[in-house]
Coordinates of N, CA and C and ligand atoms in Angstrom, one line a residue:
X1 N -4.8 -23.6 -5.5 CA -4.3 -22.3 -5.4 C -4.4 -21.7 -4.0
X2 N -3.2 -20.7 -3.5 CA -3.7 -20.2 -2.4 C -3.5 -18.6 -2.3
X3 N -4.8 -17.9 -1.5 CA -4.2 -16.5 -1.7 C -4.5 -16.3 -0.2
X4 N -3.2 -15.9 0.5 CA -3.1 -15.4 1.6 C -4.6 -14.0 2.2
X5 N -4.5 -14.5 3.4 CA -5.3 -13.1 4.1 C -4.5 -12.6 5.3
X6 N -4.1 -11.1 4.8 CA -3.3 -10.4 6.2 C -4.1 -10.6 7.4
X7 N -3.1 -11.1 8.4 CA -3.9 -11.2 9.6 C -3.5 -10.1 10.5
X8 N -3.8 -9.0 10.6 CA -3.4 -8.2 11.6 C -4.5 -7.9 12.3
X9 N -5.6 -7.0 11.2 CA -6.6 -6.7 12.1 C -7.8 -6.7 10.8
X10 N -9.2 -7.0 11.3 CA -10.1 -6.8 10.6 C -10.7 -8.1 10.4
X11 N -11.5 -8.3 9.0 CA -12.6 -9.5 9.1 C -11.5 -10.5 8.4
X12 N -10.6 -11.6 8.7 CA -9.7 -12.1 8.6 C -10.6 -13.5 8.4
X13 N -11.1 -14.2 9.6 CA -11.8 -15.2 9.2 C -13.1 -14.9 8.0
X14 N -13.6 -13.9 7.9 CA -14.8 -13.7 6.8 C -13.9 -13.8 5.4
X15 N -13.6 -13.1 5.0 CA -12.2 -13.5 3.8 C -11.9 -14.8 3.7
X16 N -11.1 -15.3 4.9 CA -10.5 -16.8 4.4 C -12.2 -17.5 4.2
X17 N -12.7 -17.5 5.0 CA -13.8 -18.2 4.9 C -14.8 -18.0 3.2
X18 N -15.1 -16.6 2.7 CA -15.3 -16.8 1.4 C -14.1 -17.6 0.3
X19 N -13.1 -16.9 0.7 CA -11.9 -18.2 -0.1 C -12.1 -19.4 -0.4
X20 N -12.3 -19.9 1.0 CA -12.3 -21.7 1.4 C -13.7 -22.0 0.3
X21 N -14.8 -21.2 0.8 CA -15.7 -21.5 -0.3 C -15.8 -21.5 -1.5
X22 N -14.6 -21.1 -2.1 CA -14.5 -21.1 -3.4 C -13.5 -22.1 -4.1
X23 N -13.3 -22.8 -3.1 CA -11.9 -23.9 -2.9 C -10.6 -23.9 -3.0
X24 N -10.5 -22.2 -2.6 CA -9.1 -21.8 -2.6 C -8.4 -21.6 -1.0
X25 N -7.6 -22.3 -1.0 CA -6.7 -22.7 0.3 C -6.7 -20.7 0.9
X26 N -6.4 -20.7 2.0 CA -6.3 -19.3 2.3 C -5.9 -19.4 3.6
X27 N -4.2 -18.8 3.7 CA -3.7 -19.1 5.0 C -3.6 -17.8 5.7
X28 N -3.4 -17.3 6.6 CA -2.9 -15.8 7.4 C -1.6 -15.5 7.4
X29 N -1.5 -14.6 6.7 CA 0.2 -13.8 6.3 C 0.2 -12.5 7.5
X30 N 1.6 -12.6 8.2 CA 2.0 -12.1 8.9 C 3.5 -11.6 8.8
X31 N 3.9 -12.2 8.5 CA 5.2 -12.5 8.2 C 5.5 -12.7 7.0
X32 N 7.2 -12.1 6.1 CA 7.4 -11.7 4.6 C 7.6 -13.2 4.5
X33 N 7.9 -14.5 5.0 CA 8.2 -15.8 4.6 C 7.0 -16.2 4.0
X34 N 5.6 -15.6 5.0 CA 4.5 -16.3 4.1 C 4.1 -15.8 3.1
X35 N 4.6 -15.1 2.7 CA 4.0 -14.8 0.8 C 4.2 -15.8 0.1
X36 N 5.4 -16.6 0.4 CA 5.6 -17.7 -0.7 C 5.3 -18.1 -1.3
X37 N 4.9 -18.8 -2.2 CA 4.0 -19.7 -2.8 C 2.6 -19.7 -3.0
X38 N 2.0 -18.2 -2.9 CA 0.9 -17.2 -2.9 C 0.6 -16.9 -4.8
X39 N -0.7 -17.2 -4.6 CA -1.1 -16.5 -6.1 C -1.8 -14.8 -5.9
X40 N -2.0 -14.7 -4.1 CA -2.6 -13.4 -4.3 C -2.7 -13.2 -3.1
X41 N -3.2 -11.8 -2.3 CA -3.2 -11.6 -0.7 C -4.3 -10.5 -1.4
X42 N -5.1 -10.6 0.2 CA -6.0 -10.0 0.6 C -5.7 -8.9 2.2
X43 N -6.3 -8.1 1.7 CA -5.8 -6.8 2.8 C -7.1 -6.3 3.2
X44 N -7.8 -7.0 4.6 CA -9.0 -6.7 5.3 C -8.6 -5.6 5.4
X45 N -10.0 -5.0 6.0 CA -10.1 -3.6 6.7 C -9.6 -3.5 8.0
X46 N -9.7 -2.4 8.5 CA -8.9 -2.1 10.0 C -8.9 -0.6 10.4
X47 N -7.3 -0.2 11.0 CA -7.0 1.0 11.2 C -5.9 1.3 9.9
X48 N -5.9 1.6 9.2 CA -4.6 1.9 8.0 C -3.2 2.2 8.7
X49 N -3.3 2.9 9.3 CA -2.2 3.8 10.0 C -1.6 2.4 10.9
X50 N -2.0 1.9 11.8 CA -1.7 0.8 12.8 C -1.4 -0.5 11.9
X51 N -2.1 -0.9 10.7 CA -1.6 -2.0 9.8 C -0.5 -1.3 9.0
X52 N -0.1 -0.5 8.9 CA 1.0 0.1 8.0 C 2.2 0.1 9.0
X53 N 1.7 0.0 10.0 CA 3.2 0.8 11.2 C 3.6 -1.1 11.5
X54 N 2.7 -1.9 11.5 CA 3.1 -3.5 12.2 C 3.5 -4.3 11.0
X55 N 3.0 -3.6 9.6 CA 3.5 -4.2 8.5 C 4.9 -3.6 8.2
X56 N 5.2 -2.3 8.6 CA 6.3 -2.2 8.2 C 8.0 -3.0 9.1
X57 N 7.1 -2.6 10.6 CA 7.9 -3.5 11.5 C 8.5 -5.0 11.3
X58 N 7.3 -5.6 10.6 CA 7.4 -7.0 10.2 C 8.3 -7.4 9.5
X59 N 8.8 -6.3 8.3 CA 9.1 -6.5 7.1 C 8.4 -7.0 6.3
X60 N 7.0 -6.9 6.6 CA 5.9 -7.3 4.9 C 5.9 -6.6 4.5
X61 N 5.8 -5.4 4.7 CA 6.0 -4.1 3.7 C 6.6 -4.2 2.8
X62 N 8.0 -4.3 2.9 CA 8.9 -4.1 2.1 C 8.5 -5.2 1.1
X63 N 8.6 -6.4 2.2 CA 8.7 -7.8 1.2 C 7.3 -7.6 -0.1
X64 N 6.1 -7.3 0.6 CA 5.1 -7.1 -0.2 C 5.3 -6.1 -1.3
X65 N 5.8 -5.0 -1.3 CA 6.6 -4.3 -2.0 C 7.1 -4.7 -3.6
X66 N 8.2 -5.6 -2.9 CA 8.9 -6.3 -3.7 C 7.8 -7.2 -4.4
X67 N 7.4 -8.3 -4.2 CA 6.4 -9.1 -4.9 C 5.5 -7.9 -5.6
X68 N 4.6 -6.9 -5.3 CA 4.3 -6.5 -6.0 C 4.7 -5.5 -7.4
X69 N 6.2 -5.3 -7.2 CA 6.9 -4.8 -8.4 C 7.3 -6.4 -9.5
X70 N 6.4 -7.6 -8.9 CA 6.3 -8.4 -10.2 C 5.1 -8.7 -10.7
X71 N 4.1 -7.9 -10.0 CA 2.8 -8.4 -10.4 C 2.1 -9.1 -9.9
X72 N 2.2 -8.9 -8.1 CA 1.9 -9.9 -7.6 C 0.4 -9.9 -7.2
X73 N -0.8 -10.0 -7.5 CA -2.3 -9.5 -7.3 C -2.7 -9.5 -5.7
X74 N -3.1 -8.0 -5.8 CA -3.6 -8.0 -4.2 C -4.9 -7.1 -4.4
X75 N -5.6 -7.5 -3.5 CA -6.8 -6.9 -3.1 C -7.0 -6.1 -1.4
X76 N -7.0 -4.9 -1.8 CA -7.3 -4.0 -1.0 C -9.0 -3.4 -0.3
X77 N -9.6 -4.2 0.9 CA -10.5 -3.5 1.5 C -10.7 -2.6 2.2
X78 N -11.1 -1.1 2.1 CA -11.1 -0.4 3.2 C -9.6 0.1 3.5
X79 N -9.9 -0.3 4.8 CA -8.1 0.3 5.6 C -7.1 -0.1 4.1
X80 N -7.2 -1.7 4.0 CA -6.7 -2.4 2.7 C -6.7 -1.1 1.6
X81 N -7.4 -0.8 1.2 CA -7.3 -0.3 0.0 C -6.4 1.3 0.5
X82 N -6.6 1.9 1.4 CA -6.1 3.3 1.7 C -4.6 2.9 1.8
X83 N -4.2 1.4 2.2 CA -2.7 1.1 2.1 C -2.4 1.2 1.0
X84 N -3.4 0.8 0.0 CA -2.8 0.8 -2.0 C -2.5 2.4 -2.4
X85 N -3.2 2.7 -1.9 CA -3.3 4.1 -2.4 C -1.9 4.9 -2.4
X86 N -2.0 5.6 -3.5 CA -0.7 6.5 -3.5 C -0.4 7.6 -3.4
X87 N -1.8 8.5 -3.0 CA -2.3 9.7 -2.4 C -3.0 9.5 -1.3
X88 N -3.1 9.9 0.1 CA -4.0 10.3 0.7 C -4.6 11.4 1.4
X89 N -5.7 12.0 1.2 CA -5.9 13.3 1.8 C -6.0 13.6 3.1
X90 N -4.9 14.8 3.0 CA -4.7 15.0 4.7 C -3.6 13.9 5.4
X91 N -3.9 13.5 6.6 CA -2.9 13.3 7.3 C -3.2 11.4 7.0
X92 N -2.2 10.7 7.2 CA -2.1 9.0 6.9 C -2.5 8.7 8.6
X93 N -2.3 9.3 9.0 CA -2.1 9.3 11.1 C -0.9 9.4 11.7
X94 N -1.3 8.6 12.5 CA 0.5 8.4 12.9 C 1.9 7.3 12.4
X95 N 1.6 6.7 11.2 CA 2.3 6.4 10.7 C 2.1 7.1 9.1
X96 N 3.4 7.3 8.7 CA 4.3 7.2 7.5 C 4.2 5.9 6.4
X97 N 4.0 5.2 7.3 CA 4.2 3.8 6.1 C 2.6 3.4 5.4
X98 N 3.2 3.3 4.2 CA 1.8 2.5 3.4 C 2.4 1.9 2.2
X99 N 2.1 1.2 1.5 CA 2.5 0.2 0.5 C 2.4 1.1 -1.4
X100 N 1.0 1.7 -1.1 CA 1.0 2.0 -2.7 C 1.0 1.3 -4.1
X101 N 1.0 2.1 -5.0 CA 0.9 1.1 -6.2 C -0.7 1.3 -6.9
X102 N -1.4 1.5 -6.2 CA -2.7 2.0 -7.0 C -3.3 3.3 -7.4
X103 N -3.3 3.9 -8.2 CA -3.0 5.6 -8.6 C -4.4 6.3 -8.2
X104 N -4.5 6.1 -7.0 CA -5.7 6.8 -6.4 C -5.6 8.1 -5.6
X105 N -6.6 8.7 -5.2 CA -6.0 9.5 -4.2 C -7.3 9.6 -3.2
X106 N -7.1 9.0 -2.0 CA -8.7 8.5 -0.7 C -8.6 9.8 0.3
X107 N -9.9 9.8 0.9 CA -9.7 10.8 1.9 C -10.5 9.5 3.0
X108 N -9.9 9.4 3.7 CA -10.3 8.4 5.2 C -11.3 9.2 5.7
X109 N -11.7 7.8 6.2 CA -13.5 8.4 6.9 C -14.4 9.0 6.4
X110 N -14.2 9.3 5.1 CA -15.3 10.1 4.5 C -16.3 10.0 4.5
X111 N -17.4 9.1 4.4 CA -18.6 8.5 4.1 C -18.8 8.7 6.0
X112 N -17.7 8.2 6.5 CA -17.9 8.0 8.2 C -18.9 9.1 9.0
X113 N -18.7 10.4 8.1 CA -18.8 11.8 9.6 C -20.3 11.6 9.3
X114 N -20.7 12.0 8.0 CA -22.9 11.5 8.3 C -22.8 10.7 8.5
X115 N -22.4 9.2 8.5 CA -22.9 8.0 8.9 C -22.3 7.3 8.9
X116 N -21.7 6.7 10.2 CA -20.9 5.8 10.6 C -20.7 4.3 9.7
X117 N -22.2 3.9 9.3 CA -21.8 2.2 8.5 C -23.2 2.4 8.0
X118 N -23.1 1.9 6.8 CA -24.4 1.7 6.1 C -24.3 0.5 4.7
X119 N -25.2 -0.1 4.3 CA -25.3 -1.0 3.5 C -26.1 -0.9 1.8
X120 N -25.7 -1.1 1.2 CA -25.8 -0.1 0.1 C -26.0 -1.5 -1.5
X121 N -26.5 -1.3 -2.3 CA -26.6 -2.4 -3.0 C -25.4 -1.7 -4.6
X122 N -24.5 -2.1 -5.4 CA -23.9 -1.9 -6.2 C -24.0 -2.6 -7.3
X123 N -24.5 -1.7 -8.4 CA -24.5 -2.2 -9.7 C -22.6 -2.7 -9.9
X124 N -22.3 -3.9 -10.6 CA -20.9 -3.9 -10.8 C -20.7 -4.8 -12.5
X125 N -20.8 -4.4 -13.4 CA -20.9 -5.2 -14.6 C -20.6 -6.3 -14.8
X126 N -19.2 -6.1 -14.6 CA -18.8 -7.3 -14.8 C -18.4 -8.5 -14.0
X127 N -19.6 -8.4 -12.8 CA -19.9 -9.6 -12.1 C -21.3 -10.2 -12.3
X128 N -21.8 -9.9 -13.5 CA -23.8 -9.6 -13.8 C -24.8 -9.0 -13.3
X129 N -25.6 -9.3 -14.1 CA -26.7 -7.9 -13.9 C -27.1 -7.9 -12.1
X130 N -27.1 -8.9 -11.3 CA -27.7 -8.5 -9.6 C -26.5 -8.0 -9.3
X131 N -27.0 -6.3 -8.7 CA -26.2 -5.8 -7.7 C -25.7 -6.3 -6.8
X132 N -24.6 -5.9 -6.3 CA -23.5 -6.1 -5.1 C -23.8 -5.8 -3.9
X133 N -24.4 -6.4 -2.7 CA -24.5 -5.9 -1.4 C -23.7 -5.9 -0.5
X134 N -23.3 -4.6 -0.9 CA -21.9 -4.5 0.5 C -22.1 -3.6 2.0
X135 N -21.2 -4.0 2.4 CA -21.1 -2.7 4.0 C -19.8 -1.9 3.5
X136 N -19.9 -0.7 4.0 CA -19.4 0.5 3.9 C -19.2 0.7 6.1
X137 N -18.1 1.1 5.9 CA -17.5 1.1 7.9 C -16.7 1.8 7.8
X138 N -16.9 3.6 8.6 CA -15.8 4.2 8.1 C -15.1 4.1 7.1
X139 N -15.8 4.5 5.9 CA -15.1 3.9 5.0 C -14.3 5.0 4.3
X140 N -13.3 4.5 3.5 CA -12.2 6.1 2.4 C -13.2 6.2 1.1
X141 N -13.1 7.3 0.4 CA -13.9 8.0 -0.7 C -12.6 8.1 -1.6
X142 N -13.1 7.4 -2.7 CA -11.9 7.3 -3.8 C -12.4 8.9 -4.2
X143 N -11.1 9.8 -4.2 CA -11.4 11.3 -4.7 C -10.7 11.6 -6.2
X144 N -9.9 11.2 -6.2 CA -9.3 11.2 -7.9 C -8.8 9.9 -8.3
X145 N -8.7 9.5 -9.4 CA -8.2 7.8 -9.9 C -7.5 8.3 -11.0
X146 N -6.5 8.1 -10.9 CA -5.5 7.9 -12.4 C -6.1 7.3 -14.0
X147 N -6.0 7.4 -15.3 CA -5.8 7.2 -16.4 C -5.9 5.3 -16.3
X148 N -5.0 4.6 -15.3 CA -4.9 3.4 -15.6 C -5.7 2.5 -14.7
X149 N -6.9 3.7 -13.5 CA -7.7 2.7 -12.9 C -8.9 2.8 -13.6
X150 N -9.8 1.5 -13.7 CA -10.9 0.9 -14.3 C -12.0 1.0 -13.1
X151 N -12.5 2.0 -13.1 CA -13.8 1.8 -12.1 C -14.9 0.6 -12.6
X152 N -14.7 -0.5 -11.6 CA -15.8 -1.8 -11.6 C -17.2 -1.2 -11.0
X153 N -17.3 -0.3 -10.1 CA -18.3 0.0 -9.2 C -18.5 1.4 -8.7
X154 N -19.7 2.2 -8.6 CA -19.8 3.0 -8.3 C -21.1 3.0 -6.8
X155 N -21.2 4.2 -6.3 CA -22.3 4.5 -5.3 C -22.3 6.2 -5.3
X156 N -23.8 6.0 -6.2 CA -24.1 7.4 -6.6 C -23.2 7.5 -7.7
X157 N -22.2 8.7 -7.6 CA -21.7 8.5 -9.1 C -20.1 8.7 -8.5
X158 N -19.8 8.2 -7.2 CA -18.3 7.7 -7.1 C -18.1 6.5 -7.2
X159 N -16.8 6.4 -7.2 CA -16.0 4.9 -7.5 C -15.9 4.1 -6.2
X160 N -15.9 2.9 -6.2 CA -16.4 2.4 -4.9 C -15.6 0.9 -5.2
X161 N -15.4 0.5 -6.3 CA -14.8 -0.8 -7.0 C -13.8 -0.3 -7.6
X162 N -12.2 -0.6 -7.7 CA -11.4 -0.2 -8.5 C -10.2 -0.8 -9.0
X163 N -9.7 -1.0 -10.5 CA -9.1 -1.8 -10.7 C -7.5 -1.3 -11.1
X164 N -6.4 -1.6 -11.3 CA -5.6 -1.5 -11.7 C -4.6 -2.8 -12.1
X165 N -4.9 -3.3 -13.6 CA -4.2 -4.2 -13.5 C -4.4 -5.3 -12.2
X166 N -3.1 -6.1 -11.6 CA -3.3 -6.9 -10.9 C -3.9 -6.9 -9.5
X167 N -4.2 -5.2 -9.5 CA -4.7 -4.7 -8.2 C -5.7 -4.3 -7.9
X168 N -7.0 -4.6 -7.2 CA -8.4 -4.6 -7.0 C -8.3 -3.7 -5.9
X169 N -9.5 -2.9 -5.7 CA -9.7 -2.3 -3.8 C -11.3 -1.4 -4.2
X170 N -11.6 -2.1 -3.1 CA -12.7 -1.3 -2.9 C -12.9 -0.7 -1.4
X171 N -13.9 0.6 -1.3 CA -14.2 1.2 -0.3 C -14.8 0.3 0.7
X172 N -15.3 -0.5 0.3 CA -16.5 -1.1 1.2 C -15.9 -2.9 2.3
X173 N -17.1 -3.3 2.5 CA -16.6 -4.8 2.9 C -17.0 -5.9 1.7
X174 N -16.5 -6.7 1.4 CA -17.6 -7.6 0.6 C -17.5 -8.5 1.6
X175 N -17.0 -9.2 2.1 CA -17.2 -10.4 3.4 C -17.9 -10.7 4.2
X176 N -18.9 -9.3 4.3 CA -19.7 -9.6 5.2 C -21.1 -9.9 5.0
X177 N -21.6 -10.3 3.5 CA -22.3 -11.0 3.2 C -22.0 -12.3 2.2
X178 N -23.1 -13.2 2.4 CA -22.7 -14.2 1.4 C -22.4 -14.6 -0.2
X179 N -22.3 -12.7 -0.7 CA -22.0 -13.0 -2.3 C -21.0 -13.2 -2.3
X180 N -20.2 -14.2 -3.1 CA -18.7 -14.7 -3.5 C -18.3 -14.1 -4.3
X181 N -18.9 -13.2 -5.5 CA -18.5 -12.6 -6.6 C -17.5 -12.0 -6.4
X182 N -17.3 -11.0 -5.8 CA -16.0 -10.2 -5.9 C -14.7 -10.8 -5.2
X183 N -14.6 -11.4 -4.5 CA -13.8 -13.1 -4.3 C -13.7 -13.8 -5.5
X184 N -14.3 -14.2 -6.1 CA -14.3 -15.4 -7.4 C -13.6 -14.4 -8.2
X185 N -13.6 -13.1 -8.6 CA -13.5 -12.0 -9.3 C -11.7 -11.9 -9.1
X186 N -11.1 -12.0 -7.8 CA -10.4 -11.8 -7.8 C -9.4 -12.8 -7.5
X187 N -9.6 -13.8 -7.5 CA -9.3 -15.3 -7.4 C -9.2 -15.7 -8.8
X188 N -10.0 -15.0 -9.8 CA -9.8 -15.2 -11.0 C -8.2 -14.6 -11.7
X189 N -8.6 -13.4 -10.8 CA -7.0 -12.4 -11.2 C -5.9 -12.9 -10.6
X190 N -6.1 -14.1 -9.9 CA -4.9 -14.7 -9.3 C -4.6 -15.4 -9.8
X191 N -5.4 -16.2 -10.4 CA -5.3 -17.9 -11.2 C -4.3 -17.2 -12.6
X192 N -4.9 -16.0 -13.4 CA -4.2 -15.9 -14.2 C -2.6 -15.4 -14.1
X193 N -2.6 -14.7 -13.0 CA -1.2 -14.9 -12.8 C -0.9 -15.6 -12.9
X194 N -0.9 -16.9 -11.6 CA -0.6 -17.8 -11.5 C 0.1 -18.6 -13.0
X195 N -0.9 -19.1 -13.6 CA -1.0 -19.9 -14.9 C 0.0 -18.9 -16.1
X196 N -0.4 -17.6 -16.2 CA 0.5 -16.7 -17.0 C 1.1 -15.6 -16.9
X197 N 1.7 -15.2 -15.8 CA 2.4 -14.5 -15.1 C 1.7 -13.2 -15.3
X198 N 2.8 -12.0 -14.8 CA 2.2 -10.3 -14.5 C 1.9 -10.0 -15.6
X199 N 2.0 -10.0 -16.8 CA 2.1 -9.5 -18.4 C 0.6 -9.8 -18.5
X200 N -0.3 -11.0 -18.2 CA -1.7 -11.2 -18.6 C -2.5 -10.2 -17.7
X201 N -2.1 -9.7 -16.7 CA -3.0 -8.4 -16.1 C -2.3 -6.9 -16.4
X202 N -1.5 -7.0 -16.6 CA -0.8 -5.4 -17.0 C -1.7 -4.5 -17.8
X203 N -1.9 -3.2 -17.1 CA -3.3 -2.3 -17.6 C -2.2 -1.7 -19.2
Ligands
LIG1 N1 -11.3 4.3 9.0 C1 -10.3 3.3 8.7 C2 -8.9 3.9 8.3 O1 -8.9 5.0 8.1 C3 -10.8 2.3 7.6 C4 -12.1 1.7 8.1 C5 -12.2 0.2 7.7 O2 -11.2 -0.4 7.2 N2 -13.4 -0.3 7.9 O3 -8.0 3.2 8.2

């Protein structure tokens, strides 16, 4: 199986490198040709605004777009996930473009103005009972979630893990330590595409 990792900006080798650990091939998508043959992409962290403006340039926007009006599973980190999003509060920056598809609504930086990065342990059920140790980096504050997202994870009593159908995103990093769970988690959501198309994850 392979699930692509956007290479523009962000922890690109940490990603493919949990992948590879899990023995899932993981090449760097840049370009709409490499979706091909993809069970799933991964959308590191970054600047949202600057990965939105070089994705749309590219034409992975669009292309991504398209693949995801069939169900195509993507996982959203951080910057990643403020591209899912289909609200953002206040200004996106200086780009217009973001992808959407996940019925959220983020406010960027939020966690950022008290405290720039902090590390935090996350109860998440249905990865088992040991908490999730993630980094939080400038991170977006899921502020409202639609009817059809499934909060996996919280911090304090916001949503921090979020699911929709074929689409995962969390506030935080998981890459930058060595749990695999939420990788295997979503490598799971690929496989069943893969094996049984968009219909087996449809919320
Ligand atoms: N602050 C970034 C943004 O608004 C996200 C930070 C991150 O991805 N670590 O796009």
């Amino acid at each position: 199986m392979r699930i692509g990792v956007l290479a523009i900006q962000g922890d690109v080798r940490e990603h493919r490198r949990h992948l590879e650990r899990l023995g899932v091939d993981a090449p760097e998508v840049r370009r709409p040709a490499e979706l091909s043959g993809l069970a799933g992409l991964i959308m590191p962290g970054g600047e949202s605004s600057t990965i939105g403006m070089l994705m749309t340039e590219s034409g992975l926007l669009a292309a991504l777009r398209a693949r995801m009006a069939e169900g195509f599973p993507v996982y959203g980190t951080c910057a990643g996930m403020i591209l899912l999003a289909n609200r953002v509060e206040g200004s996106r920056g200086t780009s217009l473009s973001w992808i959407g598809g996940l019925d959220v609504t983020v406010a960027r930086n939020a966690y950022g103005r008290q405290v720039q990065s902090f590390e935090a342990d996350i109860p998440v059920s249905v990865l088992g009972e040991a908490p999730v140790h993630v980094v939080f980096i400038r991170a977006p504050r899921i502020v409202t979630a639609g009817p059809a997202v499934h909060v996996l994870g919280r911090l304090d009593d916001e949503a921090v893990l979020v699911e929709q159908g074929p689409l995962l995103a969390s506030s935080f990093h998981p890459e930058l330590t060595d749990d695999l769970r939420i990788h295997r988690y979503f490598s799971a959501k690929a496989q069943r595409f893969l094996q049984d198309g968009a219909a087996s994850l449809a919320t």
